[in-house]
PDB file of C-alpha atoms in Angstrom:
ATOM      1  CA  MET D   1     -25.811 -12.446  12.438  1.00 42.00           C
ATOM      2  CA  ALA D   2     -25.575  -8.709  12.397  1.00 48.00           C
ATOM      3  CA  CYS D   3     -21.952  -7.280  11.212  1.00 60.00           C
ATOM      4  CA  SER D   4     -20.461  -5.176  13.877  1.00 64.00           C
ATOM      5  CA  PRO D   5     -20.355  -1.366  12.767  1.00 61.00           C
ATOM      6  CA  LEU D   6     -16.300  -1.679  13.314  1.00 65.00           C
ATOM      7  CA  GLU D   7     -16.098  -4.343  10.764  1.00 70.00           C
ATOM      8  CA  GLN D   8     -15.183  -1.556   8.112  1.00 71.00           C
ATOM      9  CA  PHE D   9     -12.140  -0.606   9.871  1.00 74.00           C
ATOM     10  CA  ALA D  10     -10.503  -3.967   9.889  1.00 80.00           C
ATOM     11  CA  ILE D  11      -7.144  -4.112   8.494  1.00 82.00           C
ATOM     12  CA  ILE D  12      -6.658  -6.812   6.000  1.00 83.00           C
ATOM     13  CA  PRO D  13      -3.487  -8.088   4.993  1.00 84.00           C
ATOM     14  CA  LEU D  14      -3.370  -8.271   1.221  1.00 84.00           C
ATOM     15  CA  ILE D  15       0.262  -9.206   0.737  1.00 84.00           C
ATOM     16  CA  PRO D  16       1.851 -10.691   3.747  1.00 83.00           C
ATOM     17  CA  ILE D  17       5.307  -9.624   4.515  1.00 81.00           C
ATOM     18  CA  HIS D  18       7.578 -11.010   7.448  1.00 79.00           C
ATOM     19  CA  ILE D  19      10.841 -10.047   8.259  1.00 80.00           C
ATOM     20  CA  GLY D  20      11.761 -11.599  11.403  1.00 76.00           C
ATOM     21  CA  ASN D  21       9.662 -10.028  13.994  1.00 79.00           C
ATOM     22  CA  PHE D  22       8.833  -7.187  11.814  1.00 77.00           C
ATOM     23  CA  TYR D  23       5.178  -7.173  10.220  1.00 77.00           C
ATOM     24  CA  LEU D  24       5.096  -5.158   7.064  1.00 81.00           C
ATOM     25  CA  SER D  25       2.662  -6.567   5.146  1.00 81.00           C
ATOM     26  CA  PHE D  26       0.595  -4.706   2.296  1.00 85.00           C
ATOM     27  CA  THR D  27      -2.774  -4.184   3.675  1.00 86.00           C
ATOM     28  CA  ASN D  28      -6.068  -2.597   2.519  1.00 86.00           C
ATOM     29  CA  SER D  29      -5.026   0.453   4.272  1.00 86.00           C
ATOM     30  CA  SER D  30      -1.834   0.685   2.430  1.00 88.00           C
ATOM     31  CA  LEU D  31      -3.685   0.002  -0.782  1.00 90.00           C
ATOM     32  CA  PHE D  32      -6.035   3.014  -0.309  1.00 90.00           C
ATOM     33  CA  MET D  33      -3.228   5.380   0.860  1.00 92.00           C
ATOM     34  CA  LEU D  34      -1.222   4.374  -2.431  1.00 93.00           C
ATOM     35  CA  LEU D  35      -4.531   5.063  -4.288  1.00 92.00           C
ATOM     36  CA  THR D  36      -5.021   8.273  -2.890  1.00 92.00           C
ATOM     37  CA  ILE D  37      -1.567   9.633  -3.593  1.00 92.00           C
ATOM     38  CA  SER D  38      -1.707   8.159  -7.118  1.00 92.00           C
ATOM     39  CA  LEU D  39      -4.976   9.818  -7.759  1.00 91.00           C
ATOM     40  CA  VAL D  40      -3.889  13.424  -6.409  1.00 90.00           C
ATOM     41  CA  LEU D  41      -0.583  12.889  -8.544  1.00 90.00           C
ATOM     42  CA  LEU D  42      -2.262  12.031 -11.784  1.00 91.00           C
ATOM     43  CA  LEU D  43      -5.106  14.729 -11.192  1.00 88.00           C
ATOM     44  CA  VAL D  44      -2.548  17.169 -10.673  1.00 86.00           C
ATOM     45  CA  HIS D  45      -0.456  15.850 -13.664  1.00 85.00           C
ATOM     46  CA  PHE D  46      -3.255  16.075 -16.134  1.00 85.00           C
ATOM     47  CA  VAL D  47      -4.368  19.384 -14.975  1.00 85.00           C
ATOM     48  CA  THR D  48      -0.977  21.096 -15.285  1.00 82.00           C
ATOM     49  CA  LEU D  49      -0.051  19.037 -18.455  1.00 79.00           C
ATOM     50  CA  ASN D  50       1.341  21.794 -21.268  1.00 73.00           C
ATOM     51  CA  GLY D  51       0.566  24.403 -18.843  1.00 71.00           C
ATOM     52  CA  GLY D  52      -3.259  23.863 -18.437  1.00 70.00           C
ATOM     53  CA  HIS D  53      -6.093  25.382 -19.963  1.00 71.00           C
ATOM     54  CA  LEU D  54      -6.547  29.042 -20.641  1.00 72.00           C
ATOM     55  CA  VAL D  55     -10.206  28.578 -19.814  1.00 74.00           C
ATOM     56  CA  PRO D  56     -10.328  25.977 -17.127  1.00 77.00           C
ATOM     57  CA  ASN D  57     -12.304  22.792 -17.201  1.00 81.00           C
ATOM     58  CA  ALA D  58     -14.132  21.544 -14.147  1.00 83.00           C
ATOM     59  CA  TRP D  59     -10.873  19.495 -13.157  1.00 82.00           C
ATOM     60  CA  GLN D  60      -8.702  22.329 -13.517  1.00 84.00           C
ATOM     61  CA  SER D  61     -11.112  24.636 -11.461  1.00 87.00           C
ATOM     62  CA  PHE D  62     -11.299  21.928  -8.728  1.00 88.00           C
ATOM     63  CA  VAL D  63      -7.568  21.796  -8.397  1.00 88.00           C
ATOM     64  CA  GLU D  64      -7.274  25.688  -8.456  1.00 88.00           C
ATOM     65  CA  ILE D  65      -9.694  26.113  -5.758  1.00 91.00           C
ATOM     66  CA  ILE D  66      -7.821  23.755  -3.571  1.00 92.00           C
ATOM     67  CA  TYR D  67      -4.528  25.567  -4.500  1.00 91.00           C
ATOM     68  CA  ASP D  68      -6.129  29.323  -3.718  1.00 92.00           C
ATOM     69  CA  PHE D  69      -7.714  27.849  -0.599  1.00 92.00           C
ATOM     70  CA  VAL D  70      -4.577  26.502   0.943  1.00 93.00           C
ATOM     71  CA  LEU D  71      -2.417  29.820  -0.533  1.00 92.00           C
ATOM     72  CA  ASN D  72      -4.809  31.925   1.401  1.00 92.00           C
ATOM     73  CA  LEU D  73      -4.773  29.637   4.686  1.00 92.00           C
ATOM     74  CA  VAL D  74      -1.027  29.897   4.516  1.00 91.00           C
ATOM     75  CA  ASN D  75      -1.011  33.805   3.994  1.00 90.00           C
ATOM     76  CA  GLU D  76      -3.702  34.174   6.843  1.00 90.00           C
ATOM     77  CA  GLN D  77      -2.153  31.840   9.260  1.00 89.00           C
ATOM     78  CA  ILE D  78       1.756  32.391   9.001  1.00 88.00           C
ATOM     79  CA  SER D  79       3.307  35.680   9.768  1.00 85.00           C
ATOM     80  CA  GLY D  80       6.524  36.968   8.105  1.00 79.00           C
ATOM     81  CA  PRO D  81       8.066  37.416   4.601  1.00 80.00           C
ATOM     82  CA  SER D  82       6.559  35.831   1.477  1.00 81.00           C
ATOM     83  CA  SER D  83       9.513  33.650   1.072  1.00 80.00           C
ATOM     84  CA  MET D  84       9.164  32.143   4.342  1.00 81.00           C
ATOM     85  CA  LYS D  85       5.665  31.024   3.436  1.00 83.00           C
ATOM     86  CA  GLN D  86       6.546  29.783   0.184  1.00 87.00           C
ATOM     87  CA  ARG D  87       8.909  27.861   1.766  1.00 89.00           C
ATOM     88  CA  PHE D  88       6.369  25.852   4.086  1.00 90.00           C
ATOM     89  CA  PHE D  89       3.376  26.191   1.367  1.00 91.00           C
ATOM     90  CA  PRO D  90       4.209  22.772  -0.577  1.00 91.00           C
ATOM     91  CA  LEU D  91       3.846  20.809   2.666  1.00 91.00           C
ATOM     92  CA  ILE D  92       0.772  22.420   3.863  1.00 93.00           C
ATOM     93  CA  PHE D  93      -0.828  21.899   0.410  1.00 93.00           C
ATOM     94  CA  VAL D  94       0.219  18.194   0.307  1.00 92.00           C
ATOM     95  CA  THR D  95      -1.275  17.680   3.645  1.00 93.00           C
ATOM     96  CA  PHE D  96      -4.354  19.387   3.115  1.00 94.00           C
ATOM     97  CA  THR D  97      -4.760  17.511  -0.478  1.00 94.00           C
ATOM     98  CA  PHE D  98      -3.851  13.990   1.043  1.00 93.00           C
ATOM     99  CA  LEU D  99      -6.238  14.104   4.089  1.00 93.00           C
ATOM    100  CA  LEU D 100      -9.154  15.863   1.781  1.00 93.00           C
ATOM    101  CA  PHE D 101      -8.919  12.732  -0.661  1.00 93.00           C
ATOM    102  CA  CYS D 102      -8.356  10.278   2.081  1.00 91.00           C
ATOM    103  CA  ASN D 103     -11.706  11.566   3.672  1.00 91.00           C
ATOM    104  CA  LEU D 104     -13.499  11.582   0.391  1.00 90.00           C
ATOM    105  CA  ILE D 105     -12.464   8.305  -0.877  1.00 89.00           C
ATOM    106  CA  GLY D 106     -13.605   6.703   2.352  1.00 86.00           C
ATOM    107  CA  MET D 107     -17.173   7.926   1.691  1.00 84.00           C
ATOM    108  CA  ILE D 108     -17.472   5.585  -1.167  1.00 84.00           C
ATOM    109  CA  PRO D 109     -19.581   2.607  -0.467  1.00 78.00           C
ATOM    110  CA  TYR D 110     -17.158  -0.583   0.104  1.00 80.00           C
ATOM    111  CA  SER D 111     -14.025   1.407   0.023  1.00 84.00           C
ATOM    112  CA  PHE D 112     -11.581   2.187   3.225  1.00 87.00           C
ATOM    113  CA  THR D 113     -11.129   5.203   5.416  1.00 87.00           C
ATOM    114  CA  VAL D 114      -7.664   5.573   6.028  1.00 90.00           C
ATOM    115  CA  THR D 115      -7.687   8.357   8.652  1.00 90.00           C
ATOM    116  CA  SER D 116     -10.259   6.257  10.689  1.00 87.00           C
ATOM    117  CA  HIS D 117      -7.215   4.434  12.188  1.00 87.00           C
ATOM    118  CA  PHE D 118      -4.997   6.331  15.167  1.00 88.00           C
ATOM    119  CA  ILE D 119      -2.008   4.807  13.960  1.00 88.00           C
ATOM    120  CA  ILE D 120      -2.454   6.636  10.859  1.00 90.00           C
ATOM    121  CA  THR D 121      -3.405  10.135  12.123  1.00 92.00           C
ATOM    122  CA  LEU D 122      -1.062   9.803  15.029  1.00 92.00           C
ATOM    123  CA  GLY D 123       2.033   8.875  12.649  1.00 91.00           C
ATOM    124  CA  LEU D 124       1.140  11.879  10.148  1.00 92.00           C
ATOM    125  CA  SER D 125       0.515  14.394  13.281  1.00 93.00           C
ATOM    126  CA  LEU D 126       3.659  13.194  14.980  1.00 93.00           C
ATOM    127  CA  SER D 127       5.996  13.405  11.937  1.00 93.00           C
ATOM    128  CA  LEU D 128       4.738  16.814  11.262  1.00 93.00           C
ATOM    129  CA  PHE D 129       5.051  18.204  14.877  1.00 92.00           C
ATOM    130  CA  ILE D 130       8.585  16.857  15.029  1.00 93.00           C
ATOM    131  CA  GLY D 131       9.296  18.708  11.732  1.00 93.00           C
ATOM    132  CA  ILE D 132       7.749  22.014  13.295  1.00 92.00           C
ATOM    133  CA  THR D 133       9.998  21.758  16.318  1.00 92.00           C
ATOM    134  CA  ILE D 134      12.996  21.059  14.081  1.00 93.00           C
ATOM    135  CA  VAL D 135      11.966  24.414  12.288  1.00 91.00           C
ATOM    136  CA  GLY D 136      11.924  26.284  15.809  1.00 90.00           C
ATOM    137  CA  PHE D 137      15.190  25.085  16.681  1.00 92.00           C
ATOM    138  CA  GLN D 138      16.587  25.869  13.236  1.00 91.00           C
ATOM    139  CA  THR D 139      15.219  29.432  13.291  1.00 88.00           C
ATOM    140  CA  HIS D 140      15.834  30.223  16.654  1.00 87.00           C
ATOM    141  CA  GLY D 141      18.190  27.962  18.413  1.00 88.00           C
ATOM    142  CA  LEU D 142      17.790  27.422  22.135  1.00 85.00           C
ATOM    143  CA  HIS D 143      15.788  30.612  22.251  1.00 85.00           C
ATOM    144  CA  PHE D 144      13.018  28.368  21.021  1.00 85.00           C
ATOM    145  CA  PHE D 145      12.560  27.226  24.516  1.00 84.00           C
ATOM    146  CA  SER D 146      11.062  30.726  25.432  1.00 82.00           C
ATOM    147  CA  ILE D 147       8.000  29.283  23.882  1.00 83.00           C
ATOM    148  CA  LEU D 148       7.459  27.484  27.137  1.00 81.00           C
ATOM    149  CA  LEU D 149       7.365  30.590  29.378  1.00 77.00           C
ATOM    150  CA  PRO D 150       4.669  33.466  28.644  1.00 71.00           C
ATOM    151  CA  GLN D 151       5.854  36.848  29.030  1.00 72.00           C
ATOM    152  CA  GLY D 152       5.313  38.837  32.259  1.00 71.00           C
ATOM    153  CA  VAL D 153       4.972  35.376  34.422  1.00 70.00           C
ATOM    154  CA  PRO D 154       6.417  35.901  38.026  1.00 73.00           C
ATOM    155  CA  LEU D 155       9.646  33.891  38.508  1.00 72.00           C
ATOM    156  CA  SER D 156       7.962  31.915  41.419  1.00 72.00           C
ATOM    157  CA  LEU D 157       5.608  30.466  38.794  1.00 72.00           C
ATOM    158  CA  ALA D 158       7.984  29.695  35.995  1.00 74.00           C
ATOM    159  CA  PRO D 159       8.624  26.273  36.930  1.00 79.00           C
ATOM    160  CA  PHE D 160       5.334  25.082  37.159  1.00 80.00           C
ATOM    161  CA  LEU D 161       4.160  27.044  34.066  1.00 81.00           C
ATOM    162  CA  VAL D 162       7.294  25.674  32.142  1.00 82.00           C
ATOM    163  CA  LEU D 163       5.894  22.143  33.011  1.00 86.00           C
ATOM    164  CA  LEU D 164       2.784  22.818  32.034  1.00 86.00           C
ATOM    165  CA  GLU D 165       3.447  24.306  28.691  1.00 83.00           C
ATOM    166  CA  LEU D 166       5.845  21.460  27.813  1.00 87.00           C
ATOM    167  CA  ILE D 167       2.919  18.979  28.636  1.00 88.00           C
ATOM    168  CA  SER D 168       0.490  21.334  26.305  1.00 87.00           C
ATOM    169  CA  TYR D 169       3.190  21.717  23.730  1.00 87.00           C
ATOM    170  CA  CYS D 170       3.972  17.673  23.556  1.00 87.00           C
ATOM    171  CA  PHE D 171       0.061  16.908  23.604  1.00 89.00           C
ATOM    172  CA  ARG D 172      -0.642  19.017  20.426  1.00 87.00           C
ATOM    173  CA  ALA D 173       0.478  16.062  18.130  1.00 86.00           C
ATOM    174  CA  LEU D 174      -1.387  13.618  20.097  1.00 89.00           C
ATOM    175  CA  SER D 175      -4.694  15.871  19.861  1.00 90.00           C
ATOM    176  CA  LEU D 176      -4.363  16.230  16.273  1.00 90.00           C
ATOM    177  CA  GLY D 177      -4.125  12.880  15.796  1.00 89.00           C
ATOM    178  CA  ILE D 178      -7.112  11.953  17.987  1.00 90.00           C
ATOM    179  CA  ARG D 179      -9.511  14.691  16.544  1.00 90.00           C
ATOM    180  CA  LEU D 180      -9.074  13.403  13.062  1.00 90.00           C
ATOM    181  CA  PHE D 181      -9.188   9.798  14.038  1.00 89.00           C
ATOM    182  CA  ALA D 182     -12.149  10.139  16.393  1.00 88.00           C
ATOM    183  CA  ASN D 183     -14.386  12.207  13.994  1.00 87.00           C
ATOM    184  CA  MET D 184     -14.093  10.125  11.026  1.00 87.00           C
ATOM    185  CA  MET D 185     -14.616   6.721  13.081  1.00 85.00           C
ATOM    186  CA  ALA D 186     -17.632   7.916  14.746  1.00 82.00           C
ATOM    187  CA  GLY D 187     -19.285   9.299  11.611  1.00 80.00           C
ATOM    188  CA  HIS D 188     -18.849   6.238   9.777  1.00 77.00           C
ATOM    189  CA  SER D 189     -19.847   4.061  12.695  1.00 79.00           C
ATOM    190  CA  LEU D 190     -23.094   5.875  13.085  1.00 78.00           C
ATOM    191  CA  VAL D 191     -23.980   5.726   9.490  1.00 77.00           C
ATOM    192  CA  LYS D 192     -23.160   1.963   9.597  1.00 75.00           C
ATOM    193  CA  ILE D 193     -25.562   1.340  12.791  1.00 76.00           C
ATOM    194  CA  LEU D 194     -28.431   3.389  11.291  1.00 74.00           C
ATOM    195  CA  SER D 195     -27.997   1.781   7.910  1.00 71.00           C
ATOM    196  CA  GLY D 196     -28.246  -1.715   9.345  1.00 70.00           C
ATOM    197  CA  PHE D 197     -31.190  -0.789  11.331  1.00 69.00           C
ATOM    198  CA  ALA D 198     -33.066   0.578   8.496  1.00 68.00           C
ATOM    199  CA  TRP D 199     -32.127  -2.752   6.609  1.00 66.00           C
ATOM    200  CA  THR D 200     -33.417  -4.796   9.274  1.00 69.00           C
ATOM    201  CA  MET D 201     -36.884  -3.033   9.413  1.00 67.00           C
ATOM    202  CA  LEU D 202     -37.196  -3.073   5.584  1.00 65.00           C
ATOM    203  CA  SER D 203     -36.531  -6.693   5.770  1.00 66.00           C
ATOM    204  CA  MET D 204     -39.420  -7.250   8.401  1.00 65.00           C
ATOM    205  CA  GLY D 205     -42.044  -6.169   6.163  1.00 58.00           C
ATOM    206  CA  GLY D 206     -45.380  -5.141   7.194  1.00 55.00           C
ATOM    207  CA  ILE D 207     -45.947  -2.006   9.178  1.00 58.00           C
ATOM    208  CA  MET D 208     -42.086  -1.832   9.492  1.00 54.00           C
ATOM    209  CA  TYR D 209     -41.535  -1.568   5.673  1.00 56.00           C
ATOM    210  CA  LEU D 210     -43.203   1.733   5.875  1.00 57.00           C
ATOM    211  CA  ALA D 211     -41.335   2.781   9.175  1.00 59.00           C
ATOM    212  CA  HIS D 212     -37.842   2.004   7.612  1.00 60.00           C
ATOM    213  CA  LEU D 213     -38.056   4.991   5.489  1.00 66.00           C
ATOM    214  CA  ALA D 214     -37.488   7.357   8.590  1.00 68.00           C
ATOM    215  CA  PRO D 215     -34.135   5.623   9.425  1.00 66.00           C
ATOM    216  CA  PHE D 216     -32.865   5.748   5.585  1.00 69.00           C
ATOM    217  CA  LEU D 217     -33.821   9.549   5.456  1.00 74.00           C
ATOM    218  CA  ILE D 218     -31.612  10.013   8.746  1.00 73.00           C
ATOM    219  CA  VAL D 219     -28.887   7.946   7.123  1.00 73.00           C
ATOM    220  CA  PHE D 220     -28.919  10.097   3.985  1.00 78.00           C
ATOM    221  CA  ALA D 221     -28.785  13.100   6.330  1.00 78.00           C
ATOM    222  CA  LEU D 222     -25.900  11.783   8.173  1.00 77.00           C
ATOM    223  CA  THR D 223     -24.111  11.032   4.790  1.00 80.00           C
ATOM    224  CA  ALA D 224     -24.470  14.641   3.905  1.00 83.00           C
ATOM    225  CA  LEU D 225     -23.283  15.671   7.064  1.00 83.00           C
ATOM    226  CA  GLU D 226     -20.496  13.253   7.175  1.00 83.00           C
ATOM    227  CA  LEU D 227     -19.402  14.603   3.908  1.00 87.00           C
ATOM    228  CA  GLY D 228     -19.027  17.909   5.375  1.00 88.00           C
ATOM    229  CA  VAL D 229     -17.377  16.629   8.302  1.00 87.00           C
ATOM    230  CA  ALA D 230     -14.725  15.027   5.899  1.00 88.00           C
ATOM    231  CA  ILE D 231     -13.692  18.394   4.358  1.00 91.00           C
ATOM    232  CA  LEU D 232     -13.947  20.060   7.656  1.00 91.00           C
ATOM    233  CA  GLN D 233     -11.553  17.632   9.223  1.00 91.00           C
ATOM    234  CA  ALA D 234      -8.998  18.160   6.458  1.00 92.00           C
ATOM    235  CA  TYR D 235      -9.254  21.832   6.983  1.00 94.00           C
ATOM    236  CA  VAL D 236      -8.996  21.815  10.767  1.00 93.00           C
ATOM    237  CA  PHE D 237      -6.131  19.395  10.967  1.00 94.00           C
ATOM    238  CA  THR D 238      -4.209  21.702   8.261  1.00 94.00           C
ATOM    239  CA  ILE D 239      -4.919  25.242   9.894  1.00 94.00           C
ATOM    240  CA  LEU D 240      -3.647  23.668  13.053  1.00 93.00           C
ATOM    241  CA  ILE D 241      -0.417  22.765  11.464  1.00 93.00           C
ATOM    242  CA  CYS D 242      -0.115  26.401  10.205  1.00 92.00           C
ATOM    243  CA  ILE D 243      -0.854  27.805  13.535  1.00 91.00           C
ATOM    244  CA  TYR D 244       1.886  25.590  15.378  1.00 92.00           C
ATOM    245  CA  LEU D 245       4.219  26.571  12.558  1.00 92.00           C
ATOM    246  CA  ASN D 246       3.603  30.247  12.926  1.00 91.00           C
ATOM    247  CA  ASP D 247       4.234  29.594  16.564  1.00 88.00           C
ATOM    248  CA  ALA D 248       7.509  27.823  15.975  1.00 88.00           C
ATOM    249  CA  ILE D 249       8.447  30.671  13.637  1.00 89.00           C
ATOM    250  CA  ASN D 250       7.474  33.735  15.362  1.00 85.00           C
ATOM    251  CA  LEU D 251       7.295  32.410  18.777  1.00 79.00           C
ATOM    252  CA  HIS D 252       3.548  33.541  19.484  1.00 61.00           C
TER     253      HIS D 252
END
């Protein structure tokens, strides 16, 4: 019996925990999130131990590349004084690094892709969206509501446009989560389907044994593409957070 390509996304409880009506079990998703955070912390710890190396090794260079990349991203996308950018840089750096490592770990065979679940990506995007909205109110007070009304709009159209902008603003959190979840889930499902198809052709023997090379080559190409998507989606999620944060701070 062929396995479903969605089987790889199944949530498996490792340590069942029930408190009343609450289901708080430690699952494979929890395990891989914990492994991701631990890996990032250990990597940064050993790289920065004793101030790092004057001549960086491969791991230190890797961390420095990520650091410089996120720093340039913050400087380019968020307007304002350097103190304001430095205030939010740790949040952006942690977000990008966490998503990047979650996506890359998910590329390892028999691992688990945390970002392939909508509840995970929605929880992350919603929490960041709420934080950005709070920053907007802390910075501008009630004047933050002006983000819902573009300049130069006729007064007669104001109620309609405010409602439209409010819906658009609230859907930012939803679209962030859907974009990341959909891309990761679709890519992994496609690789799984083609891998199963190639294995079936290989098992049949005969002329099909030679024909299986085509699906396998496609699988290798898709795996390389999925690796690029894993990096790209972490970048897209992070740059959109920077853009939304810039809107909240500068009301653009």
